[in-house]
Coordinates of C-alpha atoms in Angstrom, one line a residue:
Chain A
M14 CA 18.1 -43.2 -159.0
A15 CA 15.5 -45.5 -157.6
H16 CA 14.1 -44.4 -154.3
Y17 CA 13.5 -47.0 -151.7
A18 CA 11.6 -46.5 -148.5
Q19 CA 12.8 -48.8 -145.8
S20 CA 11.4 -49.3 -142.3
K21 CA 14.0 -51.0 -140.2
V22 CA 14.1 -52.1 -136.6
Y23 CA 17.4 -52.4 -134.9
E24 CA 18.4 -55.6 -133.4
S25 CA 18.2 -55.1 -129.8
T26 CA 21.4 -55.3 -127.9
N27 CA 19.5 -57.2 -125.3
E28 CA 20.9 -60.6 -125.1
G29 CA 17.6 -62.2 -124.8
S30 CA 16.3 -61.1 -128.2
K31 CA 18.9 -63.0 -130.1
F32 CA 17.0 -66.3 -129.7
S33 CA 14.8 -67.1 -132.7
L34 CA 11.1 -67.3 -132.2
L35 CA 11.3 -70.7 -133.8
G36 CA 13.7 -71.8 -131.2
C37 CA 11.4 -70.7 -128.4
E38 CA 8.4 -72.5 -130.0
A39 CA 10.5 -75.6 -130.3
L40 CA 11.3 -75.3 -126.7
K41 CA 7.7 -75.0 -125.7
T42 CA 6.9 -78.0 -127.9
A43 CA 9.6 -79.9 -126.0
Q44 CA 8.0 -78.8 -122.8
M45 CA 4.6 -79.9 -123.9
Q46 CA 5.9 -83.2 -125.2
Q47 CA 7.4 -84.0 -121.9
Q48 CA 4.2 -83.1 -120.1
S49 CA 2.2 -85.4 -122.4
Q50 CA 4.5 -88.4 -122.3
Q51 CA 5.5 -90.3 -119.2
A52 CA 9.0 -89.0 -119.7
P53 CA 11.8 -91.5 -118.7
P54 CA 14.3 -90.1 -116.4
P55 CA 16.5 -87.7 -118.4
H56 CA 19.8 -89.1 -119.8
S57 CA 22.9 -87.2 -119.1
T58 CA 23.0 -84.4 -121.6
S59 CA 25.5 -84.5 -124.4
T60 CA 27.1 -81.2 -123.3
P61 CA 27.8 -81.0 -119.6
P62 CA 25.3 -78.7 -118.0
P63 CA 26.8 -75.7 -116.2
A64 CA 24.4 -76.2 -113.3
P65 CA 25.5 -78.4 -110.3
P66 CA 24.3 -82.0 -110.6
S67 CA 21.2 -81.6 -108.5
S68 CA 19.2 -79.3 -110.8
T69 CA 16.1 -79.2 -108.7
G70 CA 17.4 -77.9 -105.4
G71 CA 20.6 -76.5 -106.5
S72 CA 19.3 -73.4 -108.3
A73 CA 17.5 -72.0 -105.3
A74 CA 20.8 -72.1 -103.4
E75 CA 22.6 -69.7 -105.7
A76 CA 22.5 -66.0 -105.9
P77 CA 19.9 -64.6 -108.3
P78 CA 22.4 -63.1 -110.7
K79 CA 24.0 -66.5 -111.0
Q80 CA 20.6 -68.1 -111.5
V81 CA 19.9 -65.6 -114.3
A82 CA 23.3 -66.3 -115.9
L83 CA 22.8 -70.0 -115.7
A84 CA 19.4 -69.7 -117.2
M85 CA 20.8 -67.7 -120.0
D86 CA 23.5 -70.4 -120.5
K87 CA 20.9 -73.1 -120.6
L88 CA 18.9 -71.2 -123.1
G89 CA 22.0 -70.9 -125.2
E90 CA 22.5 -74.6 -125.0
A91 CA 18.9 -75.1 -126.0
E92 CA 19.5 -73.0 -129.0
R93 CA 22.5 -75.1 -130.0
I94 CA 20.5 -78.3 -129.6
I95 CA 17.7 -76.9 -131.7
A96 CA 20.2 -76.0 -134.4
D97 CA 21.5 -79.5 -134.3
I98 CA 18.0 -80.8 -134.6
R99 CA 17.3 -78.8 -137.6
I100 CA 20.5 -80.0 -139.3
G101 CA 19.7 -83.5 -138.2
A102 CA 16.3 -83.3 -139.7
D103 CA 17.9 -82.4 -143.0
R104 CA 20.3 -85.3 -142.7
V105 CA 17.5 -87.7 -142.0
L106 CA 15.6 -86.6 -145.1
E107 CA 18.7 -86.9 -147.1
A108 CA 19.3 -90.4 -145.9
L109 CA 15.7 -91.3 -146.7
F110 CA 16.2 -89.9 -150.2
V111 CA 19.4 -91.8 -150.8
A112 CA 17.8 -95.0 -149.5
A113 CA 14.8 -94.5 -151.8
S114 CA 16.7 -93.6 -154.9
Q115 CA 19.3 -96.4 -154.6
P116 CA 17.5 -99.5 -153.5
R117 CA 20.1 -101.9 -154.8
H118 CA 23.0 -100.5 -152.8
G119 CA 22.6 -102.8 -149.9
T120 CA 22.4 -101.8 -146.4
K121 CA 24.5 -98.7 -146.5
P122 CA 21.7 -96.2 -146.9
L123 CA 19.8 -98.0 -144.2
Q124 CA 22.8 -97.7 -141.8
L125 CA 23.0 -94.0 -142.6
F126 CA 19.4 -93.6 -141.8
L127 CA 19.6 -95.5 -138.6
K128 CA 22.6 -93.4 -137.5
E129 CA 20.8 -90.1 -138.2
D130 CA 17.7 -91.4 -136.5
A131 CA 19.6 -92.2 -133.4
C132 CA 21.3 -88.8 -133.4
M133 CA 17.9 -87.0 -133.7
R134 CA 16.4 -89.0 -130.9
R135 CA 19.4 -88.1 -128.7
Y136 CA 19.1 -84.4 -129.5
L137 CA 15.4 -84.4 -128.8
Q138 CA 16.0 -86.2 -125.5
D139 CA 18.6 -83.6 -124.6
L140 CA 16.2 -80.9 -125.4
R141 CA 13.5 -82.4 -123.3
S142 CA 15.8 -82.7 -120.3
L143 CA 17.0 -79.2 -120.8
G144 CA 13.5 -78.0 -121.1
K145 CA 12.7 -79.6 -117.8
E146 CA 15.6 -77.9 -116.1
L147 CA 14.5 -74.6 -117.5
E148 CA 11.0 -75.1 -116.5
E149 CA 12.1 -75.9 -113.0
S150 CA 14.1 -72.8 -112.8
G151 CA 11.1 -70.8 -113.8
V152 CA 12.2 -69.6 -117.2
L153 CA 9.3 -70.9 -119.2
S154 CA 6.5 -70.2 -116.9
E155 CA 5.3 -67.0 -115.4
S156 CA 5.0 -68.4 -111.9
V157 CA 8.3 -67.1 -110.8
R158 CA 7.6 -63.6 -112.0
S159 CA 5.7 -62.7 -108.9
R160 CA 8.5 -64.0 -106.7
K161 CA 10.7 -61.0 -106.6
D162 CA 13.7 -61.4 -104.4
F163 CA 15.5 -58.6 -102.7
W164 CA 17.8 -58.2 -105.7
G165 CA 14.8 -57.1 -107.7
L166 CA 15.8 -59.6 -110.4
H167 CA 13.6 -62.0 -112.3
M168 CA 14.4 -65.0 -114.2
P169 CA 14.7 -64.7 -118.0
L170 CA 11.2 -65.1 -119.4
V171 CA 9.9 -66.7 -122.5
C172 CA 6.7 -64.9 -123.2
P173 CA 3.6 -66.4 -124.7
D174 CA 4.2 -65.0 -128.1
G175 CA 7.7 -66.4 -128.1
A176 CA 9.7 -63.3 -127.5
M177 CA 12.4 -63.6 -124.9
V178 CA 13.5 -61.0 -122.4
A179 CA 16.3 -61.4 -120.0
Y180 CA 14.4 -59.6 -117.3
A181 CA 10.6 -59.7 -117.1
W182 CA 10.2 -56.2 -115.9
K183 CA 11.8 -54.9 -119.1
R184 CA 8.6 -55.8 -121.0
Q185 CA 6.6 -53.6 -118.7
L186 CA 8.9 -50.7 -119.2
A187 CA 9.1 -51.2 -122.9
G188 CA 5.5 -50.2 -123.2
Q189 CA 6.2 -47.0 -121.4
A190 CA 7.9 -43.9 -122.6
G191 CA 10.8 -44.6 -120.3
A192 CA 12.2 -47.4 -122.5
S193 CA 14.8 -46.9 -125.0
A194 CA 13.7 -46.2 -128.6
V195 CA 15.3 -49.5 -129.6
D196 CA 13.1 -51.6 -127.4
R197 CA 9.9 -49.6 -128.2
T198 CA 10.6 -49.7 -131.9
R199 CA 11.3 -53.4 -132.0
L200 CA 8.2 -54.3 -130.0
A201 CA 6.1 -51.9 -131.9
L202 CA 7.0 -53.2 -135.3
K203 CA 6.7 -56.8 -134.2
A204 CA 3.3 -56.2 -132.7
F205 CA 2.2 -54.3 -135.8
T206 CA 3.3 -57.0 -138.2
D207 CA 1.9 -59.8 -136.1
Q208 CA -1.5 -58.2 -135.9
K209 CA -1.5 -57.1 -139.5
R210 CA -0.8 -60.7 -140.5
R211 CA -3.5 -62.0 -138.2
F212 CA -6.3 -59.6 -139.0
F213 CA -5.5 -58.5 -142.5
P214 CA -4.1 -61.6 -144.3
H215 CA -5.5 -60.3 -147.6
L216 CA -3.2 -57.2 -147.4
D217 CA 0.0 -59.0 -148.0
Y218 CA 1.6 -56.5 -150.3
G219 CA 5.1 -57.7 -150.0
L220 CA 5.7 -55.9 -146.7
E221 CA 7.1 -59.2 -145.5
T222 CA 10.8 -59.8 -145.7
N223 CA 12.2 -61.0 -148.9
E224 CA 14.0 -64.0 -147.5
S225 CA 12.2 -66.8 -145.8
A226 CA 10.6 -65.6 -142.6
S227 CA 12.3 -68.2 -140.5
K228 CA 15.7 -66.8 -141.2
K229 CA 14.9 -63.3 -139.9
R230 CA 13.2 -63.9 -136.6
C231 CA 16.0 -62.7 -134.4
G232 CA 14.1 -59.6 -133.3
S233 CA 15.0 -57.6 -136.5
V234 CA 12.4 -57.1 -139.2
E235 CA 13.5 -55.4 -142.3
S236 CA 11.3 -54.5 -145.2
T237 CA 12.3 -52.9 -148.4
V238 CA 9.7 -51.2 -150.6
D239 CA 10.4 -50.6 -154.2
P240 CA 8.9 -47.5 -155.8
K241 CA 6.1 -49.4 -157.7
E242 CA 5.0 -51.0 -154.5
E243 CA 5.3 -47.9 -152.4
S244 CA 2.0 -46.5 -153.6
S245 CA 0.3 -49.8 -153.1
I246 CA 1.4 -49.9 -149.5
L247 CA 0.2 -46.3 -149.0
K248 CA -3.0 -47.4 -150.6
M249 CA -3.3 -50.0 -147.9
L250 CA -3.5 -47.4 -145.2
P251 CA -7.0 -46.1 -146.1
D252 CA -8.1 -49.7 -145.7
V253 CA -6.5 -49.9 -142.4
L254 CA -7.9 -46.6 -141.4
N255 CA -11.4 -47.6 -142.5
Y256 CA -11.6 -50.9 -140.8
P257 CA -14.1 -52.2 -139.6
S258 CA -16.7 -49.6 -140.2
S259 CA -15.7 -46.9 -137.8
N260 CA -13.2 -44.4 -139.2
K261 CA -10.6 -44.8 -136.5
L262 CA -8.6 -48.0 -136.2
R263 CA -7.3 -48.8 -132.8
L264 CA -4.9 -51.7 -133.1
G265 CA -5.0 -52.4 -129.5
S266 CA -8.7 -52.7 -129.3
L267 CA -8.8 -55.8 -131.5
G268 CA -8.7 -58.0 -128.5
T269 CA -5.1 -59.2 -128.5
V270 CA -2.3 -59.0 -126.0
A271 CA -2.2 -55.4 -125.0
T272 CA 1.4 -55.0 -123.9
E273 CA 2.5 -54.3 -127.5
K274 CA 1.1 -51.5 -129.6
V275 CA 2.7 -49.6 -132.3
A276 CA 4.3 -46.6 -130.7
V277 CA 7.1 -45.5 -133.0
I278 CA 7.4 -45.5 -136.8
E279 CA 10.7 -45.0 -138.4
M280 CA 11.3 -44.4 -142.1
L281 CA 14.6 -44.3 -143.9
V282 CA 15.1 -42.9 -147.3
P283 CA 18.6 -44.3 -148.1
S284 CA 21.3 -41.6 -148.4
T285 CA 18.8 -38.8 -147.8
F286 CA 17.2 -38.8 -144.4
R287 CA 15.7 -40.8 -141.6
V288 CA 12.5 -39.7 -139.9
V289 CA 11.1 -40.9 -136.5
I290 CA 7.4 -40.5 -135.8
S291 CA 5.9 -41.3 -132.4
L292 CA 2.2 -42.2 -132.0
H293 CA 0.2 -41.3 -129.0
P294 CA -1.6 -43.1 -127.6
A295 CA 0.3 -46.2 -128.6
G296 CA -1.7 -48.3 -131.0
S297 CA -3.6 -45.3 -132.4
T298 CA -2.9 -43.6 -135.7
D299 CA -2.5 -40.2 -134.2
P300 CA 1.1 -38.9 -134.7
D301 CA 2.4 -37.1 -131.7
A302 CA 5.9 -35.9 -132.7
V303 CA 8.1 -36.1 -135.7
A304 CA 11.9 -35.6 -136.2
F305 CA 14.3 -35.7 -139.1
F306 CA 17.9 -37.0 -139.0
A307 CA 20.7 -37.8 -141.3
P308 CA 20.8 -41.5 -142.2
E309 CA 24.1 -42.1 -140.4
E310 CA 23.1 -40.4 -137.2
S311 CA 22.9 -42.6 -134.2
G312 CA 22.8 -42.0 -130.6
S313 CA 20.3 -41.6 -127.8
Y314 CA 19.0 -38.3 -129.3
V315 CA 17.6 -40.0 -132.4
H316 CA 14.0 -40.1 -131.4
A317 CA 10.8 -38.4 -132.2
R318 CA 11.5 -35.4 -129.9
G319 CA 15.2 -35.2 -130.6
F320 CA 17.1 -32.8 -132.8
S321 CA 19.7 -33.6 -135.5
V322 CA 23.1 -32.1 -135.3
H323 CA 22.7 -30.9 -138.9
H324 CA 21.1 -27.5 -139.5
V325 CA 19.2 -28.7 -142.5
F326 CA 17.4 -31.4 -140.5
R327 CA 16.8 -29.1 -137.6
H328 CA 15.0 -26.7 -139.8
I329 CA 12.9 -29.5 -141.3
T330 CA 12.0 -30.9 -137.9
D331 CA 10.8 -27.4 -136.8
Y332 CA 8.7 -27.1 -139.9
A333 CA 7.4 -30.6 -139.5
A334 CA 6.0 -29.7 -136.1
T335 CA 3.9 -27.1 -137.7
A336 CA 2.8 -29.4 -140.5
L337 CA 1.9 -32.0 -137.9
Q338 CA -0.3 -29.6 -136.0
Y339 CA -2.0 -28.7 -139.3
F340 CA -2.7 -32.4 -140.1
L341 CA -4.0 -33.1 -136.7
G342 CA -6.3 -30.2 -136.8
N343 CA -7.5 -30.3 -140.4
Q344 CA -7.2 -33.9 -141.5
V345 CA -8.2 -35.6 -138.3
E346 CA -9.0 -39.0 -139.6
S347 CA -6.0 -39.4 -141.9
S348 CA -3.4 -37.2 -140.2
L349 CA -0.8 -40.0 -140.1
Y350 CA -1.4 -40.8 -143.8
C351 CA -1.1 -37.2 -144.9
L352 CA 2.0 -36.8 -142.7
L353 CA 3.7 -39.7 -144.2
H354 CA 3.0 -38.6 -147.7
W355 CA 4.2 -35.1 -146.9
I356 CA 7.4 -36.6 -145.5
C357 CA 7.9 -38.6 -148.7
S358 CA 8.0 -35.4 -150.6
Y359 CA 11.3 -34.7 -148.9
Q360 CA 13.0 -37.5 -151.0
T361 CA 14.2 -34.7 -153.3
L362 CA 15.6 -32.7 -150.5
F363 CA 19.1 -32.6 -152.0
S364 CA 18.2 -32.5 -155.6
R365 CA 15.2 -30.3 -156.2
P366 CA 15.9 -26.6 -156.5
C367 CA 13.8 -23.9 -154.9
S368 CA 10.6 -23.2 -156.8
K369 CA 11.1 -19.5 -156.3
C370 CA 14.8 -18.8 -156.9
S371 CA 15.7 -22.0 -158.9
R372 CA 18.8 -22.6 -156.8
L373 CA 19.6 -25.4 -154.5
L374 CA 21.5 -23.5 -151.9
A375 CA 20.5 -20.3 -150.3
A376 CA 21.8 -18.5 -147.2
D377 CA 19.7 -18.6 -144.2
K378 CA 18.8 -15.1 -143.0
Q379 CA 19.6 -15.7 -139.4
S380 CA 22.7 -17.8 -139.5
A381 CA 24.0 -17.1 -143.0
F382 CA 24.5 -20.8 -143.5
L383 CA 23.8 -22.3 -146.9
L384 CA 20.8 -24.6 -146.8
P385 CA 18.8 -26.5 -149.4
P386 CA 15.1 -25.8 -149.8
V387 CA 13.7 -27.2 -146.5
L388 CA 10.1 -26.1 -146.8
R389 CA 7.5 -28.0 -148.6
P390 CA 3.9 -26.7 -148.3
Y391 CA 1.8 -29.1 -146.3
W392 CA -1.7 -27.7 -146.9
Q393 CA -1.8 -29.4 -150.3
F394 CA -1.8 -32.8 -148.6
S395 CA -5.3 -34.0 -148.0
L396 CA -6.6 -37.6 -148.1
S397 CA -8.7 -37.0 -151.2
K398 CA -5.9 -35.3 -153.1
I399 CA -3.4 -38.0 -152.3
L400 CA -5.8 -40.8 -153.3
S401 CA -6.5 -39.1 -156.6
T402 CA -2.8 -38.7 -157.3
I403 CA -2.2 -42.3 -156.6
S404 CA -5.1 -43.5 -158.7
S405 CA -3.9 -41.4 -161.6
K406 CA -1.0 -43.9 -161.7
D407 CA 1.6 -41.1 -162.0
H408 CA 4.0 -42.2 -159.4
T409 CA 7.2 -40.8 -160.9
S410 CA 6.5 -37.2 -160.9
D411 CA 6.5 -35.5 -157.6
I412 CA 5.2 -32.0 -158.2
T413 CA 5.4 -30.7 -154.6
P414 CA 7.2 -27.4 -154.8
A415 CA 10.1 -26.7 -152.4
Y416 CA 11.2 -23.4 -151.0
H417 CA 14.1 -22.0 -149.1
V418 CA 13.2 -20.4 -145.8
G419 CA 13.9 -17.0 -147.1
C420 CA 12.1 -17.5 -150.4
F421 CA 9.0 -18.8 -148.8
S422 CA 8.3 -15.9 -146.5
E423 CA 8.6 -13.6 -149.4
E424 CA 6.1 -15.7 -151.3
L425 CA 3.5 -15.2 -148.6
Chain B
M22 CA 31.7 -40.8 -143.8
T23 CA 30.7 -37.4 -145.3
V24 CA 31.5 -36.5 -148.8
K25 CA 34.6 -34.3 -149.5
W26 CA 35.7 -32.5 -152.7
I27 CA 39.2 -31.4 -153.0
L28 CA 40.4 -28.7 -155.4
H29 CA 43.8 -27.4 -156.2
W30 CA 44.9 -23.9 -156.9
T31 CA 46.0 -23.4 -160.5
P32 CA 47.9 -20.1 -160.8
T33 CA 47.5 -18.2 -164.0
P34 CA 50.5 -18.7 -166.3
G35 CA 53.3 -16.5 -165.3
S36 CA 52.4 -16.1 -161.6
V37 CA 53.6 -18.0 -158.6
V38 CA 52.1 -19.6 -155.6
N39 CA 53.2 -17.8 -152.5
S40 CA 52.1 -17.3 -149.0
Q41 CA 50.4 -14.0 -149.8
I42 CA 47.9 -15.8 -152.0
L43 CA 47.5 -18.4 -149.3
S44 CA 46.6 -15.7 -146.7
E45 CA 44.2 -14.1 -149.2
I46 CA 42.4 -17.3 -149.7
S47 CA 42.2 -17.9 -146.0
Q48 CA 40.7 -14.5 -145.5
C49 CA 38.1 -15.3 -148.2
V50 CA 37.1 -18.4 -146.3
E51 CA 37.0 -16.7 -143.0
S52 CA 34.6 -14.1 -144.2
F53 CA 32.6 -16.6 -146.2
V54 CA 29.2 -17.6 -144.8
N55 CA 29.9 -17.0 -141.2
A56 CA 32.8 -19.4 -141.0
V57 CA 34.2 -20.5 -137.7
K58 CA 37.8 -21.8 -137.3
D59 CA 37.7 -25.3 -136.2
G60 CA 41.2 -26.6 -135.8
R61 CA 44.2 -27.9 -137.7
W62 CA 44.6 -30.9 -139.9
K63 CA 47.6 -32.7 -141.4
A64 CA 48.3 -35.4 -143.9
T65 CA 51.5 -36.7 -145.4
L66 CA 52.2 -38.1 -148.8
T67 CA 55.3 -40.1 -149.7
F68 CA 56.7 -41.2 -153.1
Y69 CA 58.3 -44.5 -153.0
R70 CA 61.0 -45.8 -155.3
P71 CA 62.0 -49.5 -155.5
N72 CA 65.3 -50.2 -153.9
L73 CA 67.0 -52.2 -156.6
R74 CA 70.6 -53.3 -156.3
D75 CA 71.1 -53.2 -159.9
Q76 CA 69.8 -49.8 -161.1
S77 CA 70.2 -50.7 -164.7
I78 CA 67.4 -53.2 -164.8
P79 CA 64.4 -51.7 -166.6
S80 CA 62.0 -51.1 -163.9
E81 CA 58.9 -53.2 -164.0
F82 CA 58.1 -51.7 -160.7
P83 CA 55.5 -49.0 -160.6
R84 CA 56.8 -45.5 -161.0
D85 CA 53.9 -43.8 -159.2
F86 CA 53.8 -45.7 -155.9
L87 CA 52.5 -43.4 -153.2
G88 CA 51.8 -43.7 -149.5
I89 CA 49.4 -41.4 -147.7
S90 CA 48.6 -41.0 -144.1
L91 CA 45.5 -39.0 -142.9
L92 CA 44.9 -37.3 -139.6
E93 CA 41.4 -38.7 -139.3
Q94 CA 42.6 -42.3 -139.6
P95 CA 45.6 -42.5 -137.3
N96 CA 45.8 -46.3 -137.5
K97 CA 45.7 -46.6 -141.2
Y98 CA 48.1 -46.0 -144.1
Y99 CA 47.0 -45.9 -147.7
F100 CA 49.0 -47.1 -150.7
I101 CA 48.1 -46.0 -154.2
I102 CA 49.4 -47.0 -157.5
R103 CA 47.9 -44.4 -159.8
G104 CA 48.8 -46.0 -163.1
N105 CA 47.0 -49.3 -162.3
K106 CA 44.3 -47.5 -160.3
I107 CA 45.0 -49.5 -157.2
I108 CA 44.4 -48.4 -153.6
L109 CA 45.2 -50.4 -150.5
E110 CA 44.1 -49.5 -147.0
A111 CA 46.6 -51.0 -144.6
D112 CA 47.3 -50.8 -140.9
S113 CA 49.9 -48.1 -140.0
T114 CA 52.3 -50.8 -138.8
I115 CA 53.0 -51.5 -142.4
L116 CA 55.5 -48.8 -142.2
T117 CA 57.6 -50.8 -139.8
I118 CA 57.4 -53.7 -142.2
M119 CA 58.5 -51.6 -145.1
E120 CA 61.4 -50.3 -143.1
K121 CA 62.5 -53.8 -142.2
L122 CA 62.1 -55.1 -145.8
Q123 CA 63.9 -52.1 -147.3
S124 CA 62.4 -53.0 -150.6
Y125 CA 61.2 -49.5 -151.3
K126 CA 62.8 -46.2 -150.4
S127 CA 61.1 -43.0 -149.7
K128 CA 62.0 -40.6 -152.5
V129 CA 60.0 -37.5 -151.7
A130 CA 57.8 -36.7 -148.8
L131 CA 55.3 -33.9 -148.7
N132 CA 53.1 -32.6 -145.9
F133 CA 49.6 -31.3 -146.2
E134 CA 48.9 -28.8 -143.5
G135 CA 45.4 -27.5 -143.2
V136 CA 43.2 -25.2 -141.3
Q137 CA 39.6 -26.3 -140.9
Y138 CA 36.6 -24.0 -141.0
K139 CA 33.0 -24.8 -140.1
M140 CA 30.1 -23.0 -141.7
G141 CA 26.7 -24.6 -140.9
D142 CA 26.4 -28.0 -142.5
F143 CA 29.5 -27.3 -144.6
Q144 CA 33.2 -27.6 -143.7
M145 CA 36.2 -26.2 -145.6
K146 CA 39.9 -26.8 -145.2
V147 CA 42.6 -24.6 -146.6
V148 CA 45.6 -26.8 -147.1
K149 CA 49.1 -25.9 -148.0
V150 CA 51.5 -28.3 -149.5
V151 CA 55.0 -28.1 -148.1
P152 CA 57.9 -30.5 -148.4
N153 CA 58.8 -32.6 -145.4
Q154 CA 62.0 -30.8 -144.9
G155 CA 61.6 -27.2 -145.7
E156 CA 59.0 -24.5 -145.6
S157 CA 58.6 -23.5 -149.2
L158 CA 55.0 -23.5 -150.3
R159 CA 54.5 -25.9 -153.2
G160 CA 50.8 -25.7 -153.6
I161 CA 47.4 -24.8 -152.1
L162 CA 44.4 -27.0 -151.9
I163 CA 40.9 -26.5 -150.5
E164 CA 38.6 -29.2 -149.3
I165 CA 34.9 -28.9 -149.2
E166 CA 32.7 -31.1 -147.1
Y167 CA 28.9 -31.4 -146.7
L168 CA 28.2 -33.1 -143.4
P169 CA 24.6 -34.5 -143.8
I170 CA 25.4 -36.6 -146.9
S171 CA 27.5 -39.7 -147.3
S172 CA 26.6 -40.7 -150.8
I173 CA 28.8 -39.2 -153.5
E174 CA 26.1 -39.2 -156.1
K175 CA 23.6 -37.5 -153.8
A176 CA 26.0 -34.9 -152.7
K177 CA 26.9 -33.8 -156.3
P178 CA 24.2 -31.1 -156.9
I179 CA 24.8 -29.5 -153.5
M180 CA 28.5 -29.5 -153.8
E181 CA 28.4 -28.0 -157.3
E182 CA 26.3 -25.2 -156.1
F183 CA 28.5 -24.5 -153.1
L184 CA 31.4 -24.4 -155.4
E185 CA 29.6 -21.9 -157.6
V186 CA 29.0 -19.6 -154.6
W187 CA 32.6 -20.0 -153.5
R188 CA 33.9 -19.2 -157.0
E189 CA 31.8 -16.0 -157.0
V190 CA 33.3 -14.9 -153.7
M191 CA 36.8 -15.7 -155.0
S192 CA 36.4 -13.8 -158.2
K193 CA 35.8 -10.6 -156.3
K194 CA 39.3 -10.8 -155.0
S195 CA 40.8 -11.1 -158.4
L196 CA 43.6 -13.3 -157.5
P197 CA 46.0 -14.6 -160.2
G198 CA 44.6 -18.1 -160.5
H199 CA 41.6 -20.3 -159.8
F200 CA 40.7 -23.5 -158.1
T201 CA 40.3 -26.6 -160.3
Q202 CA 38.9 -29.9 -159.5
T203 CA 40.5 -33.1 -160.7
E204 CA 38.0 -35.8 -161.7
P205 CA 38.9 -38.5 -159.2
H206 CA 37.5 -41.5 -161.1
F207 CA 36.5 -43.4 -158.0
A208 CA 34.8 -46.1 -160.1
D209 CA 38.2 -47.0 -161.7
Y210 CA 39.4 -47.8 -158.3
K211 CA 36.4 -50.0 -157.7
L212 CA 35.2 -47.9 -154.8
P213 CA 31.6 -47.7 -153.7
D214 CA 29.3 -44.7 -153.7
N215 CA 29.6 -44.3 -149.9
Y216 CA 32.4 -42.0 -149.2
T217 CA 35.4 -43.3 -147.2
S218 CA 38.9 -42.2 -146.3
Q219 CA 40.1 -44.2 -149.3
H220 CA 38.3 -41.7 -151.5
T221 CA 40.0 -38.9 -149.6
A222 CA 43.4 -40.5 -150.2
I223 CA 42.7 -40.8 -154.0
Q224 CA 41.6 -37.2 -154.2
Y225 CA 44.8 -35.9 -152.6
A226 CA 47.0 -38.1 -154.8
A227 CA 45.2 -36.9 -157.9
A228 CA 45.3 -33.2 -156.8
L229 CA 49.0 -33.5 -156.1
A230 CA 49.7 -35.1 -159.4
Q231 CA 47.9 -32.2 -161.1
L232 CA 50.0 -29.7 -159.0
I233 CA 53.2 -31.4 -160.1
Q234 CA 52.1 -31.5 -163.7
S235 CA 51.2 -27.8 -163.8
A236 CA 54.4 -26.9 -161.9
Q237 CA 56.4 -28.8 -164.5
L238 CA 54.5 -27.0 -167.3
R239 CA 55.4 -23.7 -165.8
G240 CA 59.0 -24.7 -165.8

């Protein structure tokens, strides 16, 4: 049974995040293009715009919710036009290829190429005019942000790094504890991968998605780690921790946009458990809280301070709090690293029998419920010990003992 | 969906299945591991027979065509042909269609009536098998469920140990018979490792087949 560790970010249900980064970049390119050229007056767009004919003055006359809705519609249109452009580009290349490979077939390939060329020009023109409309309604620039009307609504905002939010204030909230775990996790993972890519390009251990990056930009980043690579990724962490020369790495202090810092880490061991760790302060490597859940559990209580409905995971969460305090106290520099390794030892939760009584299930003293061995000693996990285990190239054997709650206290 | 194991009661040769044994088993469960009664459960199983005008035609139709409905899936109906290892999950409106088509007739209908108990992360059901019309007890089943796991492979060690503990408790009562588990052969039905109601339907069909077989053996 291969064990895979997966860190997964949920696709936000926020409408705004369904737009691909690529699309937003193309939109900005269109905006820049129209600024650099003397743009001819826009042709009528191929799809009738939902806004009233006078796009400049008309938007101000509508109620803000309608403005927001219109803006969202236009962004949707923009996305469709961008998709058409991408397909059109393929077709143009195909036409060129046909023309080049069959020079004797007369003018037919040439006609094809001209047709595709005309289509592309039309799409780009549509996109330019749409971009102009959006810019006027304040979606692409931050100028409207400060203009808050009495509805408290803002126009949908395309942020400098390409992410899109339906309401600008949501970005602010997302950095704070009040935001939903979905938003925080999504932004956290995005910020982390962006900055990792920027500042540690040599550390590309295959944490990137398996498919081409352009396909998976819709706000959901998924990475699968196979067992051989898992140790190499965990090897990466000491590098991260020791960069540059100080022993503590603060991702936020590397001088980039400070609104996104890694705040939540979620790890899934398929069919076994899901663990949520929160970091505090955001951007540091100090774990703050940790909680275990069943893989299928979902709901607003699935966060680093929540409790699972299952007794086994409640016990582990309680115990993990103790382990966390130990790591924070004794392994100050590498507490997150040790914590993650200790959590990994729970992969065998439902298969490894207790090291004392050799059974898998034992009755809990208080509740009399049957539980698997939920305790795994944490004081054996120190940075030096973990590194020596990894370097000894023995990944398959996990020798961490496991105990039932009852068996353990007798052991002491 | 969480993994369930279904076992059927095999009485020792010479003894019968009656309501006294059922109540003994229920008592066992109730005193087991701090169990809490959690509600009632029901399922039905129907044997279908093709509706042929000319009964003398050798039947190329399946002999073991079953239909199962489960309480936890009120909008679904499951068809199983055990011989060919086929399971079909259909909408419950298929019954209306079958009635209109009149191509299959219901031969025998059985009810599974269960009482559910909750004990920590485990759940058990004590199920009695009764015919649709009538009250005579035809068989007893128990269902074991471990809530945190949805993968059949992963749940195996835990379920096996739970079964061991359960069998120890049962042996103290020295009842004439024991619980046996039918190997459900999910892979034959091309079902995945993630447990679903289709797995439940197959297990109940298999358990019933075993019950019928052992009843026939007893004469």
